[in-house]
Coordinates of N, CA, C and O in Angstrom, one line a residue:
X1 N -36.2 2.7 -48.6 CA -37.0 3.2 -49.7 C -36.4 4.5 -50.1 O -36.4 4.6 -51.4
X2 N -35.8 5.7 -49.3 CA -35.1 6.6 -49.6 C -34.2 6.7 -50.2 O -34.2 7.7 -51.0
X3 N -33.2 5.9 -50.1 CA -32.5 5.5 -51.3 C -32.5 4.9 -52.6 O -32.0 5.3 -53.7
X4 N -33.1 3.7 -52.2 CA -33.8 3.7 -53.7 C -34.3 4.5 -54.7 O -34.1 4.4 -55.9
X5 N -35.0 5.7 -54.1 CA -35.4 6.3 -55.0 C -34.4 7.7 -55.1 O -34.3 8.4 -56.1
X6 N -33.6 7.9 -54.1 CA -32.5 8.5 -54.2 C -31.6 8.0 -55.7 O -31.5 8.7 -56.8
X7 N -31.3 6.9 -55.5 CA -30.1 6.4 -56.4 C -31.0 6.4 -57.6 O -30.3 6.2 -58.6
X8 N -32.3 6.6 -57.9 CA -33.5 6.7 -59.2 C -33.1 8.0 -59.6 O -32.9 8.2 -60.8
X9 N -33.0 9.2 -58.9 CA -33.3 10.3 -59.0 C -31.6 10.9 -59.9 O -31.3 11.7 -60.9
X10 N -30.9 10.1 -59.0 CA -29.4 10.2 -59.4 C -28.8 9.9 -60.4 O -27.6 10.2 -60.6
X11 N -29.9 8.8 -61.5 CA -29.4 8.1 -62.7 C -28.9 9.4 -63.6 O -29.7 10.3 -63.7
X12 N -27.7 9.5 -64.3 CA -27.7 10.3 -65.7 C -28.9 9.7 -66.9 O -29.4 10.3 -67.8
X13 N -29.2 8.5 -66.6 CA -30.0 8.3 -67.6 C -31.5 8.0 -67.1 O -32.1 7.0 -66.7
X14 N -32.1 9.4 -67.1 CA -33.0 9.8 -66.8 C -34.6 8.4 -67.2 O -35.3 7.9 -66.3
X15 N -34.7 8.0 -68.7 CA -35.2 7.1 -68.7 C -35.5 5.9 -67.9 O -36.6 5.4 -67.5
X16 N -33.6 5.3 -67.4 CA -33.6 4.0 -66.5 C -34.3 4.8 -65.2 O -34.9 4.1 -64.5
X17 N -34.2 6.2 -64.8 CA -34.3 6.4 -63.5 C -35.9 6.7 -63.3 O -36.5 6.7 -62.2
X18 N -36.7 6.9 -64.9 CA -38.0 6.9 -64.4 C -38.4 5.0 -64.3 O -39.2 4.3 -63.6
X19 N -37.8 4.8 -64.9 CA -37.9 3.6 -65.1 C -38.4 2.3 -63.4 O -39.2 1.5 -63.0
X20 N -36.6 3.2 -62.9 CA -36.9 2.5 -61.6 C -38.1 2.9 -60.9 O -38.9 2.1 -60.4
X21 N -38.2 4.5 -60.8 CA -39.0 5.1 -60.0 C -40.5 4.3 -60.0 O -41.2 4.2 -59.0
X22 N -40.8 3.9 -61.2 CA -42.4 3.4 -61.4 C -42.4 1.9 -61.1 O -43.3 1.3 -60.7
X23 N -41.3 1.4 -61.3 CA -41.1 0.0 -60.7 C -41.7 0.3 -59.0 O -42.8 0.0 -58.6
X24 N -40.5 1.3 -57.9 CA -40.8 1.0 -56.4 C -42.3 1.4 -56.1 O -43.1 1.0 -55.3
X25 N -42.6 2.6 -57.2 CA -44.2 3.1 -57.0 C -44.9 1.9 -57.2 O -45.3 1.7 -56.0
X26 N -45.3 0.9 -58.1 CA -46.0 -0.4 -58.3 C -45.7 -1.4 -57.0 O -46.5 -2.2 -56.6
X27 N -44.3 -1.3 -56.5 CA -44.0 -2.1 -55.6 C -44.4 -2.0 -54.0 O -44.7 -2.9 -53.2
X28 N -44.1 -0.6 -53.9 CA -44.4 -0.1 -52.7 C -45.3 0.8 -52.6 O -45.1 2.0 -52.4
X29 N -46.5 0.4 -52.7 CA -48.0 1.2 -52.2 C -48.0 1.7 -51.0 O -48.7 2.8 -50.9
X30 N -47.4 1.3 -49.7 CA -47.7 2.5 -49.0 C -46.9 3.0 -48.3 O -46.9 3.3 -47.1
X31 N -45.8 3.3 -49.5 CA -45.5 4.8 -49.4 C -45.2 5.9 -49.9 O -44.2 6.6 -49.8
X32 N -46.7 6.1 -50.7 CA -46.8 7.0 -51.6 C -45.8 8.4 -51.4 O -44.9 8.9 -52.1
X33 N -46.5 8.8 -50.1 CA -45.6 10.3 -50.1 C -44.4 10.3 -50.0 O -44.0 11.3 -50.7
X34 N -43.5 9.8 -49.4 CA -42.2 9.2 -49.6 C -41.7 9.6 -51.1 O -40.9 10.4 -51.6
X35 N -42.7 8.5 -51.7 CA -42.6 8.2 -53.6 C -42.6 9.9 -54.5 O -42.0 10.6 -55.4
X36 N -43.6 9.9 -53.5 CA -43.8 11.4 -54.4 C -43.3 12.9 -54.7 O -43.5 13.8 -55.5
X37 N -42.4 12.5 -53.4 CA -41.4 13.9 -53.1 C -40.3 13.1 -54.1 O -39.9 13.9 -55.0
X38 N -39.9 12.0 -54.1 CA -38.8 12.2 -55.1 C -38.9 11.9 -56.6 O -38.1 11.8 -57.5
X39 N -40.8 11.8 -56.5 CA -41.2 11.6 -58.4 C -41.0 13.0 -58.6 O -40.4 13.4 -59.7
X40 N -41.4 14.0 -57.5 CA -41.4 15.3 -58.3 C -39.5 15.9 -58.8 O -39.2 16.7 -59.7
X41 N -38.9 15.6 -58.1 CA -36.9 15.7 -58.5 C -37.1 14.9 -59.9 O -36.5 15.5 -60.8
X42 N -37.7 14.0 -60.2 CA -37.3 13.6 -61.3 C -37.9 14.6 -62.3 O -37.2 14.8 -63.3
X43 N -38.9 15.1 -62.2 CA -39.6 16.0 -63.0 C -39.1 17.1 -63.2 O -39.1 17.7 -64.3
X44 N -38.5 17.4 -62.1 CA -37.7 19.1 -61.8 C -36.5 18.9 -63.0 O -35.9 19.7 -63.7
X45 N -36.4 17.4 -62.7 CA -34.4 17.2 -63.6 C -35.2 17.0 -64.7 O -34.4 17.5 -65.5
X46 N -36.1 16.7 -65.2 CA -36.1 16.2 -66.8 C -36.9 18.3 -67.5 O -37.0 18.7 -68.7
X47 N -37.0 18.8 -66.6 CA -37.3 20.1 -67.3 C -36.1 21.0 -67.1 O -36.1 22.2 -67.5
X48 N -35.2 20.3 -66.4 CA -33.9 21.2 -66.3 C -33.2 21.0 -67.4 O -32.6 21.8 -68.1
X49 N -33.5 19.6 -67.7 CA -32.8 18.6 -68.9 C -32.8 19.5 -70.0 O -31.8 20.0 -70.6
X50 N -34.3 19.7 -70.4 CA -35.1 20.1 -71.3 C -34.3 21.6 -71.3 O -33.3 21.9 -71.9
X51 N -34.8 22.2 -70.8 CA -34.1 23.5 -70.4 C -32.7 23.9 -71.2 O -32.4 24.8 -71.9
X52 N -31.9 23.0 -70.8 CA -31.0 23.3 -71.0 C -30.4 22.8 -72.8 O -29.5 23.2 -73.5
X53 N -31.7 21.7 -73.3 CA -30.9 21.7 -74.5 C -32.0 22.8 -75.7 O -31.9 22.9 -76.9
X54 N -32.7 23.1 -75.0 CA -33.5 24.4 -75.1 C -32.3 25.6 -75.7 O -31.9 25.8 -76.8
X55 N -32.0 26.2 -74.5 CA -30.7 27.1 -74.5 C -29.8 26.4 -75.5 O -29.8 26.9 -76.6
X56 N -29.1 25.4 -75.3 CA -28.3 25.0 -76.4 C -28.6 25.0 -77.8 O -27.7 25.1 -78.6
X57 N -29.9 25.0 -78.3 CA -30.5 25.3 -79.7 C -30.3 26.9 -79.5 O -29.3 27.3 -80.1
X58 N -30.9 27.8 -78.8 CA -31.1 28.9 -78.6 C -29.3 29.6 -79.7 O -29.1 30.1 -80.8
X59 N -28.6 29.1 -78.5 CA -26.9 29.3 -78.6 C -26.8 29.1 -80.2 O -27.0 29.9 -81.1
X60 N -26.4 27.7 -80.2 CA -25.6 27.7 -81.4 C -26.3 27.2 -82.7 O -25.7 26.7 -83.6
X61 N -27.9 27.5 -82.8 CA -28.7 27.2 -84.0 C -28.9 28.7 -84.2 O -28.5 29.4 -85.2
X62 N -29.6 29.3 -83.1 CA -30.3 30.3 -83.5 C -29.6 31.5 -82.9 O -30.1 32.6 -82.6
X63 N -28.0 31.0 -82.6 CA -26.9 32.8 -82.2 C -27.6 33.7 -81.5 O -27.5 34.9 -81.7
X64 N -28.6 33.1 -80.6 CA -29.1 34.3 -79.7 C -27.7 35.0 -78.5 O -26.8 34.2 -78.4
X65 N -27.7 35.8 -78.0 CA -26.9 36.4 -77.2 C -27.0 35.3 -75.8 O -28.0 34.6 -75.4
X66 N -26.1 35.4 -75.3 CA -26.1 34.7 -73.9 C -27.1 35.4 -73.0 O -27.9 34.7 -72.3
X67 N -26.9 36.6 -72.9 CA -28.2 37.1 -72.0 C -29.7 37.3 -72.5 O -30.5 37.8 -71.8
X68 N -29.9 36.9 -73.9 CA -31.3 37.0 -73.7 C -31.5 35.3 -73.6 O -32.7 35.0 -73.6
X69 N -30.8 34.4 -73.5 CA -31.2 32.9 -73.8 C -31.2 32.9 -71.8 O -31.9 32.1 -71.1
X70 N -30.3 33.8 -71.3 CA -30.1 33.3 -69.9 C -31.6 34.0 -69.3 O -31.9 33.7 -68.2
X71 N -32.4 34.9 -70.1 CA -33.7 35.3 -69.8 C -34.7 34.6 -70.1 O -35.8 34.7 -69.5
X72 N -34.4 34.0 -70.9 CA -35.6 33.1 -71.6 C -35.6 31.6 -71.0 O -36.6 30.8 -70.9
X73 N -34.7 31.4 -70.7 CA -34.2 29.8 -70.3 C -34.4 29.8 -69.0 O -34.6 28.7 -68.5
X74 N -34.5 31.2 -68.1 CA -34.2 30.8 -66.7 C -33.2 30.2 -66.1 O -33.4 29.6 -65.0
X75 N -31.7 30.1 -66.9 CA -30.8 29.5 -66.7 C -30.0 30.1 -66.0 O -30.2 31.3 -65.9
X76 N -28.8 29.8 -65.1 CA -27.8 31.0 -65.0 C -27.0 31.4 -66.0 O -27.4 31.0 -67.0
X77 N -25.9 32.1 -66.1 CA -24.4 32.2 -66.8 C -24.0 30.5 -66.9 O -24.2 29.7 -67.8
X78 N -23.5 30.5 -65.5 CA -23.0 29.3 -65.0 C -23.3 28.0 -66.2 O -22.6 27.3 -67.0
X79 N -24.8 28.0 -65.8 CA -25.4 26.2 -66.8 C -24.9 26.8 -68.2 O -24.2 26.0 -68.8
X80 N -25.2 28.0 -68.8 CA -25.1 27.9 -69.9 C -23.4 28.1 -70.5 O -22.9 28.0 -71.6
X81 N -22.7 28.6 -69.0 CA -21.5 28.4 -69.7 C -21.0 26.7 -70.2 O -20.0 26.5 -70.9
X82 N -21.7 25.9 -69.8 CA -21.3 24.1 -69.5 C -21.7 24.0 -71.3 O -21.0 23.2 -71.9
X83 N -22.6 24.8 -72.1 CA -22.9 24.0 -73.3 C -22.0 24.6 -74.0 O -21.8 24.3 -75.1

């Protein structure tokens, strides 16, 4: 079961990965808590997701400075050097 939802958590395509995730949840009832420590990674990744193309508008729509987008975004340097 851990992997399964490991390898869900792990998709770049966040969609197919919720996708699976609600599939093993319908399939495997009991084991919710298991299920639910890795529903919440997926949640964590789709607001990092968000986050980050957040910052990327921030950058290069709205020329904000790197340090106030890395304040506002909660981002590091680091993520926002990747956009």
């Amino acid at each position: 079961v851990s992997a399964m939802l490991h390898y869900a958590v792990s998709l770049k395509n966040q969609e197919v990965g919720k996708q699976v995730y609600s599939f093993i949840e319908a399939v495997l009832t009991d084991k919710k808590e298991i299920i639910m420590t890795y529903g919440e990674q997926l949640v964590q990744q789709g607001m990092q997701t968000r986050n980050l193309e957040i910052a990327r508008t921030m950058l290069h729509n709205l020329h904000l400075g790197v340090d106030a987008v890395e304040q506002a975004a909660g981002l590091s340097k680091q993520d926002l050097a990747s956009l």
